[in-house]
PDB file of C-alpha atoms in Angstrom:
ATOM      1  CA  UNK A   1      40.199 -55.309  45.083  1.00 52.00           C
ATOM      2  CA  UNK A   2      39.856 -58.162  47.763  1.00 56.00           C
ATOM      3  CA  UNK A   3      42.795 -59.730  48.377  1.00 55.00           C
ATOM      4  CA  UNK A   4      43.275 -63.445  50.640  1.00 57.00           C
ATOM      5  CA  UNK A   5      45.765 -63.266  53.435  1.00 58.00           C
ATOM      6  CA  UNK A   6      48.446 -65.996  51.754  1.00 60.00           C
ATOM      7  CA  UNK A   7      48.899 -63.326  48.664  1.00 65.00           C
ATOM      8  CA  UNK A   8      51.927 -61.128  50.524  1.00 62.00           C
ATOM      9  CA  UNK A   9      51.785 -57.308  51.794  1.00 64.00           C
ATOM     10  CA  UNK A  10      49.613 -54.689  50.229  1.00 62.00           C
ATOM     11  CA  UNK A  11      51.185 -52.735  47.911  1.00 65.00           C
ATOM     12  CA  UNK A  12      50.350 -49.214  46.926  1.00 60.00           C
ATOM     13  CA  UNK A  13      47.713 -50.236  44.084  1.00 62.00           C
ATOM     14  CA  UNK A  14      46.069 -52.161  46.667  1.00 63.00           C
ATOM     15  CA  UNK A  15      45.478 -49.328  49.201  1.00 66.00           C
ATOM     16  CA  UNK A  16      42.400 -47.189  49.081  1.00 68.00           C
ATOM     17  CA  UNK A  17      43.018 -43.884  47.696  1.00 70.00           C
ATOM     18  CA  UNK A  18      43.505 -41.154  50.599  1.00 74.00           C
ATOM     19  CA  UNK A  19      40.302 -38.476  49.965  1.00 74.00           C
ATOM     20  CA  UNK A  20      41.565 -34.823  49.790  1.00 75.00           C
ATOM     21  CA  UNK A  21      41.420 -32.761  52.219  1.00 73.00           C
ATOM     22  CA  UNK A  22      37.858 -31.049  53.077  1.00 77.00           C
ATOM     23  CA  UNK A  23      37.735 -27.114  53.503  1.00 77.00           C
ATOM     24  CA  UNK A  24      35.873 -25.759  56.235  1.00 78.00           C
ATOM     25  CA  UNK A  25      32.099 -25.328  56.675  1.00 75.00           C
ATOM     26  CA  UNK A  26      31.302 -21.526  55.942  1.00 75.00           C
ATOM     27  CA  UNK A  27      29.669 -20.017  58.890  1.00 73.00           C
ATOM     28  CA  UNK A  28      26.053 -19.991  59.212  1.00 67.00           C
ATOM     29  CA  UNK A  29      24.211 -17.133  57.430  1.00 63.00           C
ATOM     30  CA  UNK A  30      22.975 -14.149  59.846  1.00 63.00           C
ATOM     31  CA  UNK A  31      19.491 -12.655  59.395  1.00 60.00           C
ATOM     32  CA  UNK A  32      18.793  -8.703  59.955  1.00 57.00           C
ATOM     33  CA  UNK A  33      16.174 -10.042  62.864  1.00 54.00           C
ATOM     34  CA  UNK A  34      18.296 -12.024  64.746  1.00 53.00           C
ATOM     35  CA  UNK A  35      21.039  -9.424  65.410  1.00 55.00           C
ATOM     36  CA  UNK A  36      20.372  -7.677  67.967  1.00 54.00           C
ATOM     37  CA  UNK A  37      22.133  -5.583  70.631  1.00 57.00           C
ATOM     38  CA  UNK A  38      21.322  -7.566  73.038  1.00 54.00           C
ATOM     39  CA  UNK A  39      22.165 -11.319  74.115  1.00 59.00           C
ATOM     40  CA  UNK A  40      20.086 -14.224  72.916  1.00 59.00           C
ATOM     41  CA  UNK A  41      19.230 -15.624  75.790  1.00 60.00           C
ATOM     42  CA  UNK A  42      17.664 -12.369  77.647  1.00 62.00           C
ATOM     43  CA  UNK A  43      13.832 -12.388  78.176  1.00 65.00           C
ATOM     44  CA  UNK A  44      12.568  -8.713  76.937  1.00 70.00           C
ATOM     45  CA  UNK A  45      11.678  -6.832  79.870  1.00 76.00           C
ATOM     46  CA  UNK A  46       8.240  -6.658  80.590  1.00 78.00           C
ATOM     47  CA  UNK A  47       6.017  -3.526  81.651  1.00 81.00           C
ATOM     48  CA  UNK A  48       4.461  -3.266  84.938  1.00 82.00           C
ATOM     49  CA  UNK A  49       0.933  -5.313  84.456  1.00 80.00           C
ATOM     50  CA  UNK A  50       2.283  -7.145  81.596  1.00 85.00           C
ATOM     51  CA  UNK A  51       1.381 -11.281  81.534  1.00 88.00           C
ATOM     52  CA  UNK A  52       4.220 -13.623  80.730  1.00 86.00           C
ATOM     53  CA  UNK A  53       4.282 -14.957  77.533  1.00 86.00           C
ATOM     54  CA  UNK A  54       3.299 -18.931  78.268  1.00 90.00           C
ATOM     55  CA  UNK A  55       0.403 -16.667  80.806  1.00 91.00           C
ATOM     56  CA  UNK A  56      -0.289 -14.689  77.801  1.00 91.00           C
ATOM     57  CA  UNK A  57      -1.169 -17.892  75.793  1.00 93.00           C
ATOM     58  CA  UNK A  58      -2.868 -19.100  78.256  1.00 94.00           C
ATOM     59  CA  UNK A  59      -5.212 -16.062  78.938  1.00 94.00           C
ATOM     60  CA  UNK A  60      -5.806 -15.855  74.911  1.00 94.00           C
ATOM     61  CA  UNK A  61      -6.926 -19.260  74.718  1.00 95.00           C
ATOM     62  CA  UNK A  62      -9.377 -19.116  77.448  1.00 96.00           C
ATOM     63  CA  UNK A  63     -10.974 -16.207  75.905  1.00 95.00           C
ATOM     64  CA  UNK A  64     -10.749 -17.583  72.643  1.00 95.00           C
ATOM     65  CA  UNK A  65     -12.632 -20.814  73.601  1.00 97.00           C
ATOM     66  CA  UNK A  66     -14.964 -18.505  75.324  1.00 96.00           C
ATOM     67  CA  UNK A  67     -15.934 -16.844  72.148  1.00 96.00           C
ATOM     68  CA  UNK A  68     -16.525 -20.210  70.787  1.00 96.00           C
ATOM     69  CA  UNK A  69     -18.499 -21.332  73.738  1.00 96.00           C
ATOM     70  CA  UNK A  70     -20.915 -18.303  73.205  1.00 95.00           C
ATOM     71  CA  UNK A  71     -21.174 -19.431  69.553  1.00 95.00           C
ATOM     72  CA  UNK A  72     -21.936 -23.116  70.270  1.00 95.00           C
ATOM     73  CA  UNK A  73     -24.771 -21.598  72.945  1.00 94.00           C
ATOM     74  CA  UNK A  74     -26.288 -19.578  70.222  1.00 92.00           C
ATOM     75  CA  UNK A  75     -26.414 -22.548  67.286  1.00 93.00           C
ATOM     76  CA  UNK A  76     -27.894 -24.708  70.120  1.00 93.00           C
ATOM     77  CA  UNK A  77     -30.480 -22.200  71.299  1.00 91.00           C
ATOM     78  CA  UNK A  78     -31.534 -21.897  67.220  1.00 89.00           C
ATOM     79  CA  UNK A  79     -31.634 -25.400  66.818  1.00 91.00           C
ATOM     80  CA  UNK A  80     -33.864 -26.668  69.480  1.00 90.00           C
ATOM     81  CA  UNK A  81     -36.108 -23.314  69.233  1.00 86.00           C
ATOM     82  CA  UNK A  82     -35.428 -22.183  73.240  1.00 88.00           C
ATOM     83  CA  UNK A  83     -33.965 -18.509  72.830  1.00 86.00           C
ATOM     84  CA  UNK A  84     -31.609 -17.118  74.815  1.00 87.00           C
ATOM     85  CA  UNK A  85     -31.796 -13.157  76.455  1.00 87.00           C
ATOM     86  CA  UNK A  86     -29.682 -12.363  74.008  1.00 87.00           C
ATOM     87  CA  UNK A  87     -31.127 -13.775  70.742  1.00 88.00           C
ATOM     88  CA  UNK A  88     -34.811 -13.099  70.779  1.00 86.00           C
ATOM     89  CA  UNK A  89     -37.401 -15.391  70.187  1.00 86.00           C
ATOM     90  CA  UNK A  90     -37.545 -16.532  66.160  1.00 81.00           C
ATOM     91  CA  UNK A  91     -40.310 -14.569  65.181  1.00 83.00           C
ATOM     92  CA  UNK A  92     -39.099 -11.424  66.715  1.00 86.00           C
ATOM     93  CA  UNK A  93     -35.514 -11.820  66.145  1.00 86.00           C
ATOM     94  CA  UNK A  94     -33.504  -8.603  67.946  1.00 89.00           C
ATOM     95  CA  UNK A  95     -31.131  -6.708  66.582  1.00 91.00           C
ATOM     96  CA  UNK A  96     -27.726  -7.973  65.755  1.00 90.00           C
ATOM     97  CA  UNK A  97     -25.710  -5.575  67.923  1.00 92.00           C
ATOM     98  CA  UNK A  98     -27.442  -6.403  70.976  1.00 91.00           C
ATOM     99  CA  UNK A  99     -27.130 -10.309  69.612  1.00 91.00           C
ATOM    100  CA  UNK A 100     -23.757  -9.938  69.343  1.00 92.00           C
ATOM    101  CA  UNK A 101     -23.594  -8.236  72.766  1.00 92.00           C
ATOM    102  CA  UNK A 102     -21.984 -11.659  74.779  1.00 93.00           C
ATOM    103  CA  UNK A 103     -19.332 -11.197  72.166  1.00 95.00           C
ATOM    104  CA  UNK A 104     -17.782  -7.843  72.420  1.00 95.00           C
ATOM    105  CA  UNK A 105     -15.714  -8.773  75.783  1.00 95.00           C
ATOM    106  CA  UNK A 106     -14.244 -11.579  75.205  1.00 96.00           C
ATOM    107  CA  UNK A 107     -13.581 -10.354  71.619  1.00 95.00           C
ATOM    108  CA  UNK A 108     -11.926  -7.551  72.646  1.00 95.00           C
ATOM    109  CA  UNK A 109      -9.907  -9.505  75.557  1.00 95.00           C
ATOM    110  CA  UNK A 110      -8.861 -12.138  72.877  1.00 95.00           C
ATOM    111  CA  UNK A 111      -8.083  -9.341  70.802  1.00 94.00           C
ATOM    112  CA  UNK A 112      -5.706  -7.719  73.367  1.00 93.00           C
ATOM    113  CA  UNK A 113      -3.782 -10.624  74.371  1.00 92.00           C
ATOM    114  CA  UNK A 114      -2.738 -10.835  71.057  1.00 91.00           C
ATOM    115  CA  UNK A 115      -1.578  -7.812  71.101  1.00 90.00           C
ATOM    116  CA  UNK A 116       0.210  -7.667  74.589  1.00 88.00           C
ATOM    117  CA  UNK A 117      -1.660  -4.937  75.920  1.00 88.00           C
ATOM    118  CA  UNK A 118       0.008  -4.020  79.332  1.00 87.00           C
ATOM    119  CA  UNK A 119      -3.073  -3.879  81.526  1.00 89.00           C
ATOM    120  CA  UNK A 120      -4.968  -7.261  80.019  1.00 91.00           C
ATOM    121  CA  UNK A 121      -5.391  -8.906  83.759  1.00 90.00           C
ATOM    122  CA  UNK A 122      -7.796  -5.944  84.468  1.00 92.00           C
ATOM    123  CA  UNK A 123      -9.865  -6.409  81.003  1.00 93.00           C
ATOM    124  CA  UNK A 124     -10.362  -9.993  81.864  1.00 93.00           C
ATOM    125  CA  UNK A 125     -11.654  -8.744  85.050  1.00 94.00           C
ATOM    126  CA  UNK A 126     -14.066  -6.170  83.363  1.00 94.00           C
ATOM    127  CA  UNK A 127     -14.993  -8.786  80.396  1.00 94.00           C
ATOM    128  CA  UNK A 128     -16.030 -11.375  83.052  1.00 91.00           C
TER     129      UNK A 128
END
């Protein structure tokens, strides 16, 4: 109800009701994998060898786009007819293992830093 100023005080039909009181928020629920032992703000220790994570990524990626690379190479090298060493010529085709051959390092490395495998500076060395 609006009410002018030359109308008197407020009374108590004219005040807004008062809500009720709230009840507290319930805490937030917990998940089984985020309790832990430890503090959530503590990096796992790594192993000797081991990458950091954002290195990790990083590594992956550039071995990923590798993979890619060799795959753009060998849809070029079919398209404009010029094989590669790898390929064959397209009458004599060779096999698909050893066509598949630029593929099995950087595979394997990709493959790895997904997995955190402890020694993965080393297999980027021996993939390269």
């Amino acid at each position: 109800m609006v009410r002018s100023m030359d109308q008197g005080p407020l009374t108590s039909d004219d005040q807004a009701p008062i809500p009720p009181p709230t009840t507290p928020l319930p805490p937030p629920p917990t998940f089984p994998f985020f309790q832990t032992d430890e503090e959530p703000w503590v990096a796992p220790v790594r192993r000797p060898g081991q990458l950091s994570p954002m290195w990790r990524l990083a590594f992956g990626l550039g071995w990923a786009a590798i993979v890619a690379c060799h795959a753009a190479i060998w849809e070029t090298s079919r398209v404009i007819g010029l094989s590669t060493w790898w390929l064959g010529a397209d009458a004599q085709p060779r096999f698909l293992l050893f066509q598949l051959l630029p593929f099995y390092g950087p595979l394997a490395v990709t493959i790895a830093a997904i997995s955190n495998w402890r020694y993965l500076p080393y297999g980027g060395i021996a993939a390269a």
